Amino acid sequence: MKTDIKSLSLNELKTEIERLGEKAFRAKQLYEWMHVKLARDYDEMTNIPKSLKEKLRESCTYTSLKEVTVQTSKLDGTRKYLFELADGNFVESVWMKYHHGNSVCISSQVGCRMGCRFCASTLDGLERSLTPSEMLDQIYAISRSTGERVSNVVVMGTGEPLDNYDNLLKFIQLITDENGLNISQRNITVSTCGIVENMKRLADEKLQITLALSLHGSTQEKRQELMPIARKYDISEVMDACRYYFDQTGRRITFEYSLVGGVNDTDEDAENLCRLVGDINCHINLIPVNPIKERDYIESERKDILKFQNKLEKKHINVTIRREMGRDIDGACGQLRRRHAQSITDES
Ligand code: SAH
């Protein structure tokens, strides 16, 4: 099997280069072309000898995502990208411009097997996990396309990152490497539906990344209505894992709570939520649900969202309503890729 060269750490690349009978300093040059200059191909690498490029083409694959479409929001400049992978699969990523810098939301898998009821990414199940280089290159391709530096990364696109643990960790190592893009760990957020053993494993890595937990229900019953994974892990175990993450890393937990009209947005829901997170150092992100046509969930009314927020604030819980970026270019997670897949099917 060929080596995935963009997924190698600098040290691993050195070993690979020496194995090919080349001098170690070439590894540093190659690494810089891939991870700093963001080269799309060996052809761009002007100081690498032709003979080495040929050896590399034979023994390695070079991940370079192909931009299929990009939609730009007229409201806030948010851009949604659809990329094609080498095997013909598609992933989507989002670029958002904030006052504090540019943020990219990446996918961690092609499809997803977690089955959350309101989410478009999971409707066709999991196709496969992404490699570290396929996660990286979403950021690299967007960086090249916008010509701007990316300062924040959120792993909140399609897929469950903690269902692709080893590749996720490798990706984090590479994106935060001082010899690469050198993005600060503190500017990285990983969002999970709550795979307890991997939340604990991640805590034990003692990284400075933010862990976001998709809660969406404030009791075990409500949560498992919306999230099948909740049947495997009781809400109390999930909350314990969040406490453990904070204890190990000192990083405040983010809870994501998508508000679904008439389902989880009542006064009682808010009160239960206050009780549930009461002793945890956290921040709650309320997300008005983005309705998908395959399900009949609806967005909560504005007044109910504000009331819900107000109830939490009264208990001194940090809470924000997520600004809805790129509303005009449509799309809950996974909708873009899905629409594209369906248009191909319709054509054939
Ligand atoms: N698998 C990870 C990342 C998923 S996407 C996780 O479960 O956290 C990031 C967030 O968007 C999650 O909280 C997810 O539950 C939420 N989400 C997905 N589809 C949504 C929709 N249609 N409306 C609102 N939030 C949605």
Tab-separated table of C-alpha atoms and ligand atoms in Angstrom:
chain	number	residue	atom	x	y	z
A	1	MET	CA	0.000	0.000	0.000
A	2	LYS	CA	1.183	3.533	-0.751
A	3	THR	CA	2.049	5.896	2.096
A	4	ASP	CA	-0.278	8.860	2.648
A	5	ILE	CA	2.504	11.444	2.698
A	6	LYS	CA	0.433	14.390	3.990
A	7	SER	CA	-0.635	12.395	7.058
A	8	LEU	CA	2.974	11.892	8.223
A	9	SER	CA	4.545	13.881	11.047
A	10	LEU	CA	7.864	15.531	10.273
A	11	ASN	CA	9.709	12.698	12.033
A	12	GLU	CA	7.801	10.015	10.167
A	13	LEU	CA	8.512	11.845	6.922
A	14	LYS	CA	12.227	11.878	7.744
A	15	THR	CA	12.161	8.100	8.189
A	16	GLU	CA	10.299	7.682	4.919
A	17	ILE	CA	12.776	9.897	3.057
A	18	GLU	CA	15.749	8.018	4.472
A	19	ARG	CA	14.094	4.745	3.501
A	20	LEU	CA	14.032	6.075	-0.053
A	21	GLY	CA	17.782	6.684	0.228
A	22	GLU	CA	17.496	10.476	0.332
A	23	LYS	CA	19.000	13.045	2.696
A	24	ALA	CA	16.945	13.925	5.781
A	25	PHE	CA	16.872	17.684	5.054
A	26	ARG	CA	14.590	16.933	2.123
A	27	ALA	CA	11.922	15.944	4.639
A	28	LYS	CA	11.875	19.449	6.102
A	29	GLN	CA	11.583	20.953	2.627
A	30	LEU	CA	8.770	18.629	1.643
A	31	TYR	CA	6.956	19.188	4.917
A	32	GLU	CA	7.105	22.938	4.361
A	33	TRP	CA	5.731	22.632	0.837
A	34	MET	CA	2.842	20.520	2.079
A	35	HIS	CA	1.960	22.173	5.374
A	36	VAL	CA	3.078	25.797	5.080
A	37	LYS	CA	3.109	26.656	1.386
A	38	LEU	CA	0.098	24.378	0.900
A	39	ALA	CA	1.286	22.950	-2.414
A	40	ARG	CA	-1.403	21.156	-4.404
A	41	ASP	CA	1.063	18.878	-6.124
A	42	TYR	CA	4.752	17.921	-6.307
A	43	ASP	CA	4.949	20.077	-9.461
A	44	GLU	CA	4.841	23.240	-7.325
A	45	MET	CA	7.874	22.181	-5.260
A	46	THR	CA	10.630	24.101	-7.035
A	47	ASN	CA	13.576	23.071	-4.843
A	48	ILE	CA	12.849	19.325	-4.852
A	49	PRO	CA	14.806	17.303	-7.454
A	50	LYS	CA	12.860	15.606	-10.202
A	51	SER	CA	14.260	12.201	-9.270
A	52	LEU	CA	12.871	12.472	-5.718
A	53	LYS	CA	9.490	13.606	-6.991
A	54	GLU	CA	9.371	10.522	-9.177
A	55	LYS	CA	10.212	8.236	-6.261
A	56	LEU	CA	7.528	9.897	-4.181
A	57	ARG	CA	4.902	9.560	-6.894
A	58	GLU	CA	5.615	5.855	-6.944
A	59	SER	CA	5.588	5.189	-3.212
A	60	CYS	CA	3.158	7.775	-1.823
A	61	THR	CA	-0.291	9.224	-2.364
A	62	TYR	CA	-0.653	13.005	-2.169
A	63	THR	CA	-4.031	14.179	-0.856
A	64	SER	CA	-5.312	17.235	-2.662
A	65	LEU	CA	-9.054	17.846	-2.484
A	66	LYS	CA	-10.840	19.011	-5.587
A	67	GLU	CA	-13.150	21.979	-5.179
A	68	VAL	CA	-16.473	21.010	-6.771
A	69	THR	CA	-18.644	23.962	-5.783
A	70	VAL	CA	-18.412	26.988	-3.532
A	71	GLN	CA	-21.377	29.076	-2.439
A	72	THR	CA	-20.845	32.496	-0.858
A	73	SER	CA	-23.413	34.092	1.446
A	74	LYS	CA	-24.459	37.608	0.496
A	75	LEU	CA	-25.443	38.199	4.111
A	76	ASP	CA	-22.175	37.536	5.936
A	77	GLY	CA	-19.574	36.224	3.486
A	78	THR	CA	-19.760	32.640	4.796
A	79	ARG	CA	-18.651	30.153	2.169
A	80	LYS	CA	-19.693	26.545	1.801
A	81	TYR	CA	-17.359	24.270	-0.084
A	82	LEU	CA	-18.037	20.882	-1.573
A	83	PHE	CA	-14.868	18.862	-2.149
A	84	GLU	CA	-14.259	15.648	-4.014
A	85	LEU	CA	-11.910	13.060	-2.494
A	86	ALA	CA	-9.577	10.832	-4.511
A	87	ASP	CA	-12.015	7.886	-4.327
A	88	GLY	CA	-14.940	9.917	-5.688
A	89	ASN	CA	-16.596	10.589	-2.315
A	90	PHE	CA	-17.649	14.108	-1.369
A	91	VAL	CA	-17.284	16.156	1.814
A	92	GLU	CA	-18.395	19.634	2.753
A	93	SER	CA	-16.642	22.330	4.755
A	94	VAL	CA	-17.582	25.848	5.773
A	95	TRP	CA	-15.536	29.047	6.001
A	96	MET	CA	-16.765	31.754	8.371
A	97	LYS	CA	-15.410	35.221	8.903
A	98	TYR	CA	-15.605	36.600	12.430
A	99	HIS	CA	-14.146	39.729	14.030
A	100	HIS	CA	-11.654	37.577	15.921
A	101	GLY	CA	-10.467	35.723	12.821
A	102	ASN	CA	-11.412	33.179	10.206
A	103	SER	CA	-12.904	29.900	11.190
A	104	VAL	CA	-13.205	26.680	9.199
A	105	CYS	CA	-15.697	23.933	10.007
A	106	ILE	CA	-14.503	20.564	8.724
A	107	SER	CA	-16.013	17.121	8.248
A	108	SER	CA	-14.410	14.113	9.937
A	109	GLN	CA	-16.201	11.315	8.055
A	110	VAL	CA	-18.061	10.700	4.802
A	111	GLY	CA	-21.565	10.318	6.224
A	112	CYS	CA	-22.158	9.296	9.828
A	113	ARG	CA	-23.541	6.310	11.720
A	114	MET	CA	-24.809	8.077	14.827
A	115	GLY	CA	-28.348	8.597	13.546
A	116	CYS	CA	-29.312	11.897	15.268
A	117	ARG	CA	-32.898	12.479	14.221
A	118	PHE	CA	-32.622	16.083	13.025
A	119	CYS	CA	-29.301	15.752	11.188
A	120	ALA	CA	-28.938	15.407	7.415
A	121	SER	CA	-25.394	13.966	7.553
A	122	THR	CA	-26.514	10.661	8.955
A	123	LEU	CA	-29.492	9.869	6.690
A	124	ASP	CA	-27.492	7.485	4.486
A	125	GLY	CA	-25.253	6.133	7.231
A	126	LEU	CA	-21.466	6.046	7.283
A	127	GLU	CA	-19.474	5.608	4.095
A	128	ARG	CA	-15.999	5.826	5.638
A	129	SER	CA	-13.803	7.834	7.990
A	130	LEU	CA	-11.481	10.544	6.706
A	131	THR	CA	-7.716	10.284	6.902
A	132	PRO	CA	-5.731	12.978	8.746
A	133	SER	CA	-4.647	14.447	5.397
A	134	GLU	CA	-8.257	14.652	4.175
A	135	MET	CA	-9.193	16.605	7.276
A	136	LEU	CA	-6.152	18.869	6.905
A	137	ASP	CA	-6.658	19.501	3.231
A	138	GLN	CA	-10.159	20.907	3.771
A	139	ILE	CA	-8.423	23.708	5.657
A	140	TYR	CA	-5.529	23.986	3.206
A	141	ALA	CA	-7.822	24.119	0.161
A	142	ILE	CA	-9.959	26.833	1.774
A	143	SER	CA	-6.888	28.781	2.803
A	144	ARG	CA	-5.622	28.724	-0.773
A	145	SER	CA	-9.007	29.605	-2.188
A	146	THR	CA	-9.618	32.598	0.122
A	147	GLY	CA	-5.997	33.698	0.341
A	148	GLU	CA	-6.565	34.291	4.053
A	149	ARG	CA	-5.132	32.749	7.181
A	150	VAL	CA	-7.327	30.355	9.119
A	151	SER	CA	-7.113	30.913	12.864
A	152	ASN	CA	-9.888	28.687	14.215
A	153	VAL	CA	-10.918	25.164	13.399
A	154	VAL	CA	-14.125	23.473	14.451
A	155	VAL	CA	-14.636	19.776	13.841
A	156	MET	CA	-18.413	20.116	13.552
A	157	GLY	CA	-19.149	19.165	9.981
A	158	THR	CA	-20.337	15.774	8.809
A	159	GLY	CA	-19.285	12.800	10.919
A	160	GLU	CA	-18.546	11.899	14.517
A	161	PRO	CA	-14.911	12.832	15.244
A	162	LEU	CA	-14.663	10.507	18.250
A	163	ASP	CA	-15.741	7.634	15.978
A	164	ASN	CA	-12.513	8.345	14.044
A	165	TYR	CA	-10.295	8.831	17.082
A	166	ASP	CA	-6.774	8.011	15.899
A	167	ASN	CA	-7.069	9.998	12.683
A	168	LEU	CA	-8.572	12.918	14.570
A	169	LEU	CA	-5.656	12.962	16.971
A	170	LYS	CA	-3.112	12.794	14.176
A	171	PHE	CA	-4.934	15.645	12.444
A	172	ILE	CA	-4.766	17.774	15.601
A	173	GLN	CA	-1.031	17.085	15.939
A	174	LEU	CA	-0.402	18.164	12.352
A	175	ILE	CA	-2.577	21.283	12.297
A	176	THR	CA	-1.055	22.547	15.566
A	177	ASP	CA	2.533	21.660	14.620
A	178	GLU	CA	4.851	24.654	14.789
A	179	ASN	CA	6.466	23.475	11.563
A	180	GLY	CA	3.070	23.520	9.851
A	181	LEU	CA	0.106	25.916	10.013
A	182	ASN	CA	0.724	26.187	13.747
A	183	ILE	CA	-2.868	26.776	14.785
A	184	SER	CA	-3.192	27.090	18.545
A	185	GLN	CA	-4.822	24.155	20.361
A	186	ARG	CA	-7.012	26.688	22.118
A	187	ASN	CA	-8.503	27.648	18.771
A	188	ILE	CA	-9.663	24.127	17.986
A	189	THR	CA	-13.070	22.740	18.954
A	190	VAL	CA	-14.109	19.120	18.616
A	191	SER	CA	-17.820	18.388	18.807
A	192	THR	CA	-19.082	14.976	19.873
A	193	CYS	CA	-22.441	13.317	20.345
A	194	GLY	CA	-20.973	11.803	23.524
A	195	ILE	CA	-18.912	8.654	23.026
A	196	VAL	CA	-17.950	8.339	26.644
A	197	GLU	CA	-14.809	6.186	26.529
A	198	ASN	CA	-13.262	8.365	23.830
A	199	MET	CA	-14.159	11.573	25.656
A	200	LYS	CA	-12.136	10.216	28.578
A	201	ARG	CA	-9.294	9.151	26.324
A	202	LEU	CA	-9.240	12.640	24.844
A	203	ALA	CA	-9.191	14.131	28.345
A	204	ASP	CA	-6.161	11.993	29.173
A	205	GLU	CA	-4.276	13.439	26.180
A	206	LYS	CA	-4.403	16.704	28.142
A	207	LEU	CA	-4.682	18.886	25.091
A	208	GLN	CA	-5.875	22.472	25.273
A	209	ILE	CA	-8.627	22.018	22.707
A	210	THR	CA	-12.282	22.753	23.472
A	211	LEU	CA	-14.663	19.847	23.769
A	212	ALA	CA	-18.222	20.528	22.657
A	213	LEU	CA	-20.858	18.042	23.697
A	214	SER	CA	-24.080	17.734	21.733
A	215	LEU	CA	-26.698	17.549	24.452
A	216	HIS	CA	-30.033	18.447	22.810
A	217	GLY	CA	-32.049	16.980	25.662
A	218	SER	CA	-31.906	17.686	29.380
A	219	THR	CA	-33.118	14.299	30.570
A	220	GLN	CA	-32.229	10.763	29.507
A	221	GLU	CA	-35.717	10.276	27.961
A	222	LYS	CA	-35.679	13.473	25.910
A	223	ARG	CA	-32.113	12.965	24.786
A	224	GLN	CA	-32.635	9.463	23.518
A	225	GLU	CA	-35.678	10.584	21.534
A	226	LEU	CA	-33.405	12.748	19.423
A	227	MET	CA	-30.115	10.865	19.646
A	228	PRO	CA	-29.961	7.060	19.324
A	229	ILE	CA	-26.412	7.067	20.751
A	230	ALA	CA	-27.936	8.160	24.070
A	231	ARG	CA	-29.316	4.634	24.472
A	232	LYS	CA	-25.757	3.384	24.734
A	233	TYR	CA	-24.481	6.007	27.182
A	234	ASP	CA	-26.674	7.273	29.970
A	235	ILE	CA	-26.813	11.048	30.333
A	236	SER	CA	-25.222	10.798	33.787
A	237	GLU	CA	-22.176	8.983	32.335
A	238	VAL	CA	-21.867	11.613	29.618
A	239	MET	CA	-21.971	14.433	32.172
A	240	ASP	CA	-19.360	12.647	34.275
A	241	ALA	CA	-17.119	12.422	31.231
A	242	CYS	CA	-17.536	16.191	30.754
A	243	ARG	CA	-16.527	16.814	34.366
A	244	TYR	CA	-13.556	14.535	33.853
A	245	TYR	CA	-12.540	16.448	30.715
A	246	PHE	CA	-12.592	19.708	32.664
A	247	ASP	CA	-10.638	18.205	35.570
A	248	GLN	CA	-7.923	16.841	33.301
A	249	THR	CA	-7.559	19.845	30.996
A	250	GLY	CA	-8.970	22.887	32.792
A	251	ARG	CA	-10.901	23.640	29.604
A	252	ARG	CA	-14.482	24.828	29.915
A	253	ILE	CA	-16.972	22.513	28.214
A	254	THR	CA	-19.312	23.773	25.513
A	255	PHE	CA	-22.762	22.239	25.412
A	256	GLU	CA	-24.645	22.402	22.165
A	257	TYR	CA	-28.399	22.393	22.482
A	258	SER	CA	-30.413	22.500	19.269
A	259	LEU	CA	-33.834	23.891	20.006
A	260	VAL	CA	-36.633	21.972	18.335
A	261	GLY	CA	-40.114	23.525	18.463
A	262	GLY	CA	-42.368	21.716	20.939
A	263	VAL	CA	-39.819	18.979	21.542
A	264	ASN	CA	-37.110	20.314	23.860
A	265	ASP	CA	-37.813	24.039	24.233
A	266	THR	CA	-40.278	24.259	27.136
A	267	ASP	CA	-39.800	25.933	30.537
A	268	GLU	CA	-39.443	22.505	32.067
A	269	ASP	CA	-36.680	21.631	29.600
A	270	ALA	CA	-34.823	24.807	30.541
A	271	GLU	CA	-35.171	24.064	34.249
A	272	ASN	CA	-33.921	20.510	33.808
A	273	LEU	CA	-31.015	21.808	31.771
A	274	CYS	CA	-30.039	24.231	34.544
A	275	ARG	CA	-30.032	21.411	37.039
A	276	LEU	CA	-28.104	19.106	34.733
A	277	VAL	CA	-25.187	21.461	34.059
A	278	GLY	CA	-25.415	23.392	37.314
A	279	ASP	CA	-22.042	22.393	38.770
A	280	ILE	CA	-20.088	22.262	35.516
A	281	ASN	CA	-17.858	25.054	34.243
A	282	CYS	CA	-19.489	25.410	30.873
A	283	HIS	CA	-20.894	27.481	28.108
A	284	ILE	CA	-24.183	26.635	26.413
A	285	ASN	CA	-24.704	27.235	22.734
A	286	LEU	CA	-28.365	27.301	21.749
A	287	ILE	CA	-28.841	26.387	18.096
A	288	PRO	CA	-32.221	26.995	16.490
A	289	VAL	CA	-32.735	23.688	14.687
A	290	ASN	CA	-32.244	23.861	10.962
A	291	PRO	CA	-35.206	21.841	9.643
A	292	ILE	CA	-34.452	19.112	7.088
A	293	LYS	CA	-37.106	17.966	4.685
A	294	GLU	CA	-36.768	14.278	5.599
A	295	ARG	CA	-38.062	14.977	9.122
A	296	ASP	CA	-40.899	17.099	10.425
A	297	TYR	CA	-39.009	18.942	13.152
A	298	ILE	CA	-39.563	22.688	13.265
A	299	GLU	CA	-37.600	25.611	14.620
A	300	SER	CA	-38.643	27.003	17.999
A	301	GLU	CA	-40.368	30.338	17.927
A	302	ARG	CA	-38.121	33.333	18.521
A	303	LYS	CA	-39.913	34.242	21.747
A	304	ASP	CA	-39.445	30.710	23.100
A	305	ILE	CA	-35.743	30.774	22.241
A	306	LEU	CA	-35.309	34.051	24.115
A	307	LYS	CA	-37.313	32.771	27.056
A	308	PHE	CA	-35.174	29.635	27.185
A	309	GLN	CA	-32.006	31.715	27.117
A	310	ASN	CA	-33.354	33.985	29.825
A	311	LYS	CA	-34.088	31.073	32.151
A	312	LEU	CA	-30.496	29.897	31.899
A	313	GLU	CA	-29.097	33.386	32.370
A	314	LYS	CA	-31.087	33.793	35.562
A	315	LYS	CA	-29.159	30.805	36.922
A	316	HIS	CA	-25.899	32.504	35.879
A	317	ILE	CA	-25.143	30.005	33.143
A	318	ASN	CA	-23.075	31.307	30.209
A	319	VAL	CA	-25.330	31.026	27.227
A	320	THR	CA	-25.374	32.293	23.663
A	321	ILE	CA	-27.736	31.776	20.769
A	322	ARG	CA	-25.643	30.663	17.836
A	323	ARG	CA	-25.485	33.283	15.132
A	324	GLU	CA	-26.827	31.662	12.052
A	325	MET	CA	-24.178	32.085	9.429
A	326	GLY	CA	-24.858	31.631	5.760
A	327	ARG	CA	-28.575	31.049	6.147
A	328	ASP	CA	-29.152	32.143	2.543
A	329	ILE	CA	-26.789	29.492	1.153
A	330	ASP	CA	-28.867	26.869	2.861
A	331	GLY	CA	-28.008	24.119	4.837
A	332	ALA	CA	-27.871	22.099	7.935
A	333	CYS	CA	-24.831	19.856	8.194
A	334	GLY	CA	-24.692	17.404	5.369
A	335	GLN	CA	-27.328	18.973	3.162
A	336	LEU	CA	-24.912	20.151	0.514
A	337	ARG	CA	-23.244	16.775	0.036
A	338	ARG	CA	-26.610	15.041	0.051
A	339	ARG	CA	-28.096	17.340	-2.519
A	340	HIS	CA	-25.080	16.848	-4.727
A	341	ALA	CA	-25.314	13.053	-4.431
A	342	GLN	CA	-29.008	13.193	-5.290
A	343	SER	CA	-28.466	15.416	-8.302
A	344	ILE	CA	-25.986	12.879	-9.654
A	345	THR	CA	-28.515	10.084	-9.110
A	346	ASP	CA	-31.258	12.149	-10.780
A	347	GLU	CA	-29.096	12.723	-13.833
A	348	SER	CA	-28.295	9.065	-14.316
B	1	SAH	N1	-20.943	14.372	15.443
B	1	SAH	C1	-20.636	15.614	16.088
B	1	SAH	C2	-20.580	16.780	15.120
B	1	SAH	C3	-21.920	17.003	14.483
B	1	SAH	S1	-22.413	18.532	13.811
B	1	SAH	C4	-21.663	15.886	17.164
B	1	SAH	O1	-22.632	15.163	17.262
B	1	SAH	O2	-21.463	16.807	17.947
B	1	SAH	C5	-22.338	19.775	15.002
B	1	SAH	C6	-23.624	20.099	15.746
B	1	SAH	O3	-24.728	20.413	14.894
B	1	SAH	C7	-24.069	18.972	16.639
B	1	SAH	O4	-24.410	19.496	17.889
B	1	SAH	C8	-25.300	18.467	15.917
B	1	SAH	O5	-26.147	17.782	16.774
B	1	SAH	C9	-25.877	19.739	15.365
B	1	SAH	N2	-26.820	19.590	14.247
B	1	SAH	C10	-26.822	18.687	13.254
B	1	SAH	N3	-27.845	18.873	12.426
B	1	SAH	C11	-28.522	19.931	12.890
B	1	SAH	C12	-29.697	20.627	12.461
B	1	SAH	N4	-30.380	20.237	11.394
B	1	SAH	N5	-30.106	21.685	13.193
B	1	SAH	C13	-29.413	22.080	14.287
B	1	SAH	N6	-28.305	21.477	14.740
B	1	SAH	C14	-27.869	20.404	14.060
